[in-house]
XYZ file of N, CA, C and O in Angstrom:
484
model
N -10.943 -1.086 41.114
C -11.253 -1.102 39.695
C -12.418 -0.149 39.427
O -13.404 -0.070 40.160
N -12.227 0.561 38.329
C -13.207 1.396 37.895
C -14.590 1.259 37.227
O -14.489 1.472 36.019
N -15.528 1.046 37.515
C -16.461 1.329 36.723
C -17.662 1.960 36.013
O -18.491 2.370 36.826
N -17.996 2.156 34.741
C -18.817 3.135 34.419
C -20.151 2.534 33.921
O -20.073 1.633 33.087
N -21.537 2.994 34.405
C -22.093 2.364 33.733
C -23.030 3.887 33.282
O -23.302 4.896 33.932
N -23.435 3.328 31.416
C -24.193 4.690 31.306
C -25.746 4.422 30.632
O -26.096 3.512 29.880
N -26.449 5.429 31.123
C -27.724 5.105 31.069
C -28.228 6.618 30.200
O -27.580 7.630 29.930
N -29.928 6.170 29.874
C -30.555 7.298 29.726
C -30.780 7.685 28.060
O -31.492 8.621 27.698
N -29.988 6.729 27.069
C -29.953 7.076 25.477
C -31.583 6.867 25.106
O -32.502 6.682 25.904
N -31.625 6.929 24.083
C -33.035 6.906 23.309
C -32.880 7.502 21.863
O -31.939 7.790 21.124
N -34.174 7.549 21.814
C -34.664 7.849 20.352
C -35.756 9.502 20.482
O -36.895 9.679 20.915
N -34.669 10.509 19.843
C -35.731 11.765 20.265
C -35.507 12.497 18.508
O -34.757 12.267 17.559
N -36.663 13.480 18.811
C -36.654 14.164 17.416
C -35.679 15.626 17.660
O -35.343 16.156 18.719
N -35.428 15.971 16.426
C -34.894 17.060 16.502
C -35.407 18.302 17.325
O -36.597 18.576 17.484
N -34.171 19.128 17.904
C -35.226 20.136 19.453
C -35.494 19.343 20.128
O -35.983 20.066 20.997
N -35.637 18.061 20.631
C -35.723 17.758 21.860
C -34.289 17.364 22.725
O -33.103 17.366 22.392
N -35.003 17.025 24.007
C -33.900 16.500 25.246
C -33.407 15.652 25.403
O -33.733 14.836 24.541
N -32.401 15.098 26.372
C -32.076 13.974 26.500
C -31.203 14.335 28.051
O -30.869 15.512 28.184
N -30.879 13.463 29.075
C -30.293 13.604 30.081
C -29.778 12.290 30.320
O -30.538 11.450 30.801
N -28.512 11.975 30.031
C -27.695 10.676 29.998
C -26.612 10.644 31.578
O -25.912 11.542 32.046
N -26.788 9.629 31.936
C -26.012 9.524 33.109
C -25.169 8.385 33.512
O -25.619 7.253 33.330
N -23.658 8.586 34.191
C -23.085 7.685 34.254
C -22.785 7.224 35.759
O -22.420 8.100 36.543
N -22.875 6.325 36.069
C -22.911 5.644 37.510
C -21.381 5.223 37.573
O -21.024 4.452 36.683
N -20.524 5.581 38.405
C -19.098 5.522 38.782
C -18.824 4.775 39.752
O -19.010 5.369 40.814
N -18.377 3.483 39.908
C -18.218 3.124 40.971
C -16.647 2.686 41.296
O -16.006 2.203 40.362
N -16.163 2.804 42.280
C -14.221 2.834 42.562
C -13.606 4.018 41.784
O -12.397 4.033 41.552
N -14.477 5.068 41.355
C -13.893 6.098 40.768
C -12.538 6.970 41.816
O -12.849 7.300 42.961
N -11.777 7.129 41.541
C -10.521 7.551 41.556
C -10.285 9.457 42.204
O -10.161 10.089 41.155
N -10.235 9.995 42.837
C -9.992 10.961 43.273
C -8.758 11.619 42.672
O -7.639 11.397 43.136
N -8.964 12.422 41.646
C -8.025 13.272 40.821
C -7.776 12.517 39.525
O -6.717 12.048 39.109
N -8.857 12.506 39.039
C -9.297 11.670 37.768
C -10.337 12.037 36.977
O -11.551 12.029 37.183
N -9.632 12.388 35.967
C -10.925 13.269 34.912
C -12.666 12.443 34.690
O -13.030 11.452 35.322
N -13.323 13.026 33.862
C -14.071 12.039 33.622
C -14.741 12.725 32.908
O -14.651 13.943 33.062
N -15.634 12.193 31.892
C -15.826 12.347 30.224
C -16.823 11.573 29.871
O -17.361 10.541 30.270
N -17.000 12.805 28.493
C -18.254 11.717 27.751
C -17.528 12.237 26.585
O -16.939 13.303 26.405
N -17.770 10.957 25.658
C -17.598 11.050 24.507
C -18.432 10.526 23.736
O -19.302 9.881 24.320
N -18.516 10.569 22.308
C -19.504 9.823 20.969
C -18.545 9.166 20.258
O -17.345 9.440 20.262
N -19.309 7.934 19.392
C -18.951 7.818 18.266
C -20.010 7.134 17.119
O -20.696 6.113 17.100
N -19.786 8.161 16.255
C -20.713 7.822 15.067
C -20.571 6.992 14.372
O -19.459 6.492 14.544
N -21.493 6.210 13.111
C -20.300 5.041 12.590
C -19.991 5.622 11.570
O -20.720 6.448 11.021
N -18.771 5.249 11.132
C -17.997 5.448 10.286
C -17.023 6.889 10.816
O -16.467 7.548 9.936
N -16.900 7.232 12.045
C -16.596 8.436 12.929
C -15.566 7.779 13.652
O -15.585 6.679 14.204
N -14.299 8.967 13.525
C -13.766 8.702 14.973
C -14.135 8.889 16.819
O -15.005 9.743 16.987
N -13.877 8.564 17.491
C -14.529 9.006 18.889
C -14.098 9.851 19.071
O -12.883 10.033 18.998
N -15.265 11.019 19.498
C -14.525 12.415 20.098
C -15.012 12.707 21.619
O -15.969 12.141 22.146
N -14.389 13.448 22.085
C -14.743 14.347 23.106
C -15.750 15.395 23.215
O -15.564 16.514 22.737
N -17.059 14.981 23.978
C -18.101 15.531 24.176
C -17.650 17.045 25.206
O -17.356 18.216 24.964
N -17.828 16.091 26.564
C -17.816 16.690 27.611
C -16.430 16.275 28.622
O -15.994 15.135 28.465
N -15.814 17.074 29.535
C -15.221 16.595 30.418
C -15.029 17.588 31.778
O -15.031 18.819 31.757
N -14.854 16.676 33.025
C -14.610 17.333 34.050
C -13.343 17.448 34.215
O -13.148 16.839 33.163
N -12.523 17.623 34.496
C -11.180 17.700 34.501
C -10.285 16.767 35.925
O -11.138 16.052 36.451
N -9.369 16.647 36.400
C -8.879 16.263 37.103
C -8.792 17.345 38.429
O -8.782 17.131 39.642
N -8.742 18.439 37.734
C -8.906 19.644 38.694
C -10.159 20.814 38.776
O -10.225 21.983 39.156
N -11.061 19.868 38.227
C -12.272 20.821 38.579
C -12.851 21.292 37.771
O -14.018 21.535 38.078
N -12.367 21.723 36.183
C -12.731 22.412 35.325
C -13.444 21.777 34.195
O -13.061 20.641 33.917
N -14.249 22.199 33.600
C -15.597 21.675 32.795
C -14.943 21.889 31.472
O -14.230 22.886 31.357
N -15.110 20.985 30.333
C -14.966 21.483 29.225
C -15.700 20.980 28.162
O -15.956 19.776 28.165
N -16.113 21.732 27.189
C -17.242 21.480 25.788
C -16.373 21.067 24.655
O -15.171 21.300 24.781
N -16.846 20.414 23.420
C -16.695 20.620 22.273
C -17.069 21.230 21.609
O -18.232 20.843 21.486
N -16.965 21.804 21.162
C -17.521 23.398 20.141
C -18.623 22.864 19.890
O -19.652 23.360 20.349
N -18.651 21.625 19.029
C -20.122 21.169 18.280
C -21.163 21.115 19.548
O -22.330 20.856 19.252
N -20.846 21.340 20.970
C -22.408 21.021 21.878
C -22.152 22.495 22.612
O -23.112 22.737 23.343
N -21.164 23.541 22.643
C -21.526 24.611 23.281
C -22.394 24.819 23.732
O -22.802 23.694 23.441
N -23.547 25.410 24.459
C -24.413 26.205 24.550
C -25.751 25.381 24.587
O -26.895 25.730 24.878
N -25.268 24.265 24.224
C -26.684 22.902 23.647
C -26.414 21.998 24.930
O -27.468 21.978 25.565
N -25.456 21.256 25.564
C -24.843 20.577 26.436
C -24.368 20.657 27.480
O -23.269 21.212 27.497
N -25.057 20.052 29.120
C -24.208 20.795 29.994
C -23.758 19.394 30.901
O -24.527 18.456 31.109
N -22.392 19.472 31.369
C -22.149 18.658 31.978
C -21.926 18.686 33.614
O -21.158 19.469 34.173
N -22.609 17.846 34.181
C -22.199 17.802 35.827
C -22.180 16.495 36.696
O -22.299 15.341 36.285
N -21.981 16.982 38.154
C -21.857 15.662 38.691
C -22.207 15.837 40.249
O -22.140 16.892 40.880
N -22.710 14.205 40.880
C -23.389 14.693 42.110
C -22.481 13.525 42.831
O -22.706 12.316 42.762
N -21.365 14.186 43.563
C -20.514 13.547 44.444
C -21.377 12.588 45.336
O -21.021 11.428 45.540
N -22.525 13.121 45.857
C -23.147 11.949 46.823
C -23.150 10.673 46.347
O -22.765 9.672 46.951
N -23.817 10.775 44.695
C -24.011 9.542 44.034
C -23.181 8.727 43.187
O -23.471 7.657 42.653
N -22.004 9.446 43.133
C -20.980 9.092 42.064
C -21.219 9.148 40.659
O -20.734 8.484 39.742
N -22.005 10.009 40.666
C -22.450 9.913 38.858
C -22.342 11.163 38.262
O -22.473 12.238 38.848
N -22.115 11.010 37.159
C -22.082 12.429 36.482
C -23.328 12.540 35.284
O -23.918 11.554 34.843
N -23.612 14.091 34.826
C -24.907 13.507 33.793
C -24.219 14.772 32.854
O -23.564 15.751 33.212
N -24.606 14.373 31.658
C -25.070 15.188 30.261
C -26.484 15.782 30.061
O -27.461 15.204 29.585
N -26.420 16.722 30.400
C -28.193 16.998 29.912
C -27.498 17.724 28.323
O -26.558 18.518 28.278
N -28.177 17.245 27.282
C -28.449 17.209 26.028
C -29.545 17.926 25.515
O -30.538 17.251 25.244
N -29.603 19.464 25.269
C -30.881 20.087 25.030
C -30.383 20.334 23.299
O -29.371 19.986 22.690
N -31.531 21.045 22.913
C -31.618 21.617 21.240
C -30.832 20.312 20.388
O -29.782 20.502 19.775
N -31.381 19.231 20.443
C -30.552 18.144 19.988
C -30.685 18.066 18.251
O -31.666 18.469 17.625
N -29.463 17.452 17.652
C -29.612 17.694 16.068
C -29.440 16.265 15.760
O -29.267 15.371 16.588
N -29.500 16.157 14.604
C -29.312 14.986 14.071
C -28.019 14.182 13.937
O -27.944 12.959 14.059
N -26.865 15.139 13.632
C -25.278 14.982 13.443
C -24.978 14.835 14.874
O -23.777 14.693 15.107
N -25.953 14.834 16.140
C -25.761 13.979 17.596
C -25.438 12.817 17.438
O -24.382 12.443 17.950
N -26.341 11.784 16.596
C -26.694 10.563 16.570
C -25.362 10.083 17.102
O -24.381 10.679 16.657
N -25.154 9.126 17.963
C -23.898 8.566 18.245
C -24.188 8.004 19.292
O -25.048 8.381 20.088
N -23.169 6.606 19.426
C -23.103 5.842 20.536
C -22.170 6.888 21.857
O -20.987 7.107 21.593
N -22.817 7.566 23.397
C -22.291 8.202 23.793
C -21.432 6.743 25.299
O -21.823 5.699 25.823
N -20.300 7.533 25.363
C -19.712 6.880 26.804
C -19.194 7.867 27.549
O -18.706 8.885 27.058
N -19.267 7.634 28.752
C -18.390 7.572 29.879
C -17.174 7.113 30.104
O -16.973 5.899 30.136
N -16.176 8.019 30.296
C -14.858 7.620 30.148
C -14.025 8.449 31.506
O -14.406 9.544 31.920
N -12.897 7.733 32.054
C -12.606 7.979 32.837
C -10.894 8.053 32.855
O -10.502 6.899 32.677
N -9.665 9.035 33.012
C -8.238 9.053 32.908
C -7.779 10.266 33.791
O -8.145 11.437 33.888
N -6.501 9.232 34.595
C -5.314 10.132 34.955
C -5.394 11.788 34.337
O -6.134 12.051 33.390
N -4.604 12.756 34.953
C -4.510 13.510 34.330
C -2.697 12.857 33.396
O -1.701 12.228 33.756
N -3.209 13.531 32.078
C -3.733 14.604 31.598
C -5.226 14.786 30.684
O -5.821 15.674 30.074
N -5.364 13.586 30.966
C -6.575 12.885 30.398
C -7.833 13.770 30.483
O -8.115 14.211 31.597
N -8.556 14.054 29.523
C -9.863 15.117 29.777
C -10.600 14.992 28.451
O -11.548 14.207 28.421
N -10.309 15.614 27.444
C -11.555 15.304 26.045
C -10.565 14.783 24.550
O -10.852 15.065 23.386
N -9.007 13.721 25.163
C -8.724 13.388 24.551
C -8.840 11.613 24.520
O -7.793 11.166 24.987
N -9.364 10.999 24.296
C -10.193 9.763 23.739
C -9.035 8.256 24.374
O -9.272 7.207 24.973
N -7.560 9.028 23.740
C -6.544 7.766 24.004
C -6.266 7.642 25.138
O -5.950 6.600 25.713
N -6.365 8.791 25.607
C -5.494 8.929 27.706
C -6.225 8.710 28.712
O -6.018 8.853 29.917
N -7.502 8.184 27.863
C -8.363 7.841 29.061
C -8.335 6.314 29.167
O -8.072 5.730 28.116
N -8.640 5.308 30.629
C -8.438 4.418 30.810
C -9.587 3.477 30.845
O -9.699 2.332 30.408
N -10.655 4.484 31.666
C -11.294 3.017 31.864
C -13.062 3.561 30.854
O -13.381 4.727 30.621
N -13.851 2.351 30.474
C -15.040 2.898 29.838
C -15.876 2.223 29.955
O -15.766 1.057 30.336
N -17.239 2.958 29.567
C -18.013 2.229 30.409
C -18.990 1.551 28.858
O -18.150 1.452 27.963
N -19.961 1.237 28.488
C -20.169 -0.223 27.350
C -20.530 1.245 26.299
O -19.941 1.333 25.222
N -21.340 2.132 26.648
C -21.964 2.740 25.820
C -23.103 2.881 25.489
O -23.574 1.875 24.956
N -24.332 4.435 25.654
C -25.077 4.122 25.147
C -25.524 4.618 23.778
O -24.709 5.200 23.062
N -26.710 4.428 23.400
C -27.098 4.721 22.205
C -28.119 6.077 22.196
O -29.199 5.881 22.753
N -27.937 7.198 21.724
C -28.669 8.538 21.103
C -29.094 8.431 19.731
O -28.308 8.002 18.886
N -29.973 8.693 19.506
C -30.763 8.845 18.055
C -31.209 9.867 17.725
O -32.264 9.575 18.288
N -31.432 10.924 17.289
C -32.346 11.838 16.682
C -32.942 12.104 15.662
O -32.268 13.064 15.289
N -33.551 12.005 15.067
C -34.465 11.382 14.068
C -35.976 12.095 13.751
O -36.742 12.153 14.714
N -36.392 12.581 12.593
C -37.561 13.006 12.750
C -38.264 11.676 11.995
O -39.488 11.605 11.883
């Protein structure tokens, strides 16, 4: 059984950082894995994802602002979250699916509770 647990949300001002991380445990070998948001009154989207085969992918809205990785020793993957805006604000998760599963929200299976990002001046 899969599980995600994610850490690291807070309360930051606009331009600042954030480095969110998810702890994987029984994670699955050839199995995507993802972060996503959701704002309220928002559908959940696709942040970040690793792919099933290796490949990294963004949402336009964090290009260049967002980088995603992961440290096989530890089973975890992290978001570092730089130049952060306000339209961030969102509950972020860790999400985990089969392929074809990657930064689409339904095909993923397993998730982890969610944490909370704020940005706020």
């Amino acid at each position: 059984q899969v599980q995600l647990v994610e850490s690291g949300g807070g309360l930051v001002q606009p331009g600042e950082s954030l480095r969110l991380s998810c702890a994987a445990s029984g994670f699955m070998d050839g199995y995507a894995i993802g972060w996503f948001r959701q704002a309220p009154g928002k559908e959940r989207e696709g942040v970040s994802c690793i792919s099933s085969s290796g490949s990294t992918f963004y949402a336009d809205s964090v290009k260049g602002r967002f980088t995603m990785s992961r440290d096989n020793s530890k089973d975890t993957v992290y978001l570092q979250m730089n130049s952060l805006k306000p339209e961030d604000t969102a509950v972020y998760y860790c999400a985990s699916g089969a392929y074809p599963a990657c930064m689409t929200a339904f095909l993923m299976e397993y998730w982890g509770k969610g944490t909370q990002v704020t940005v706020s001046s």
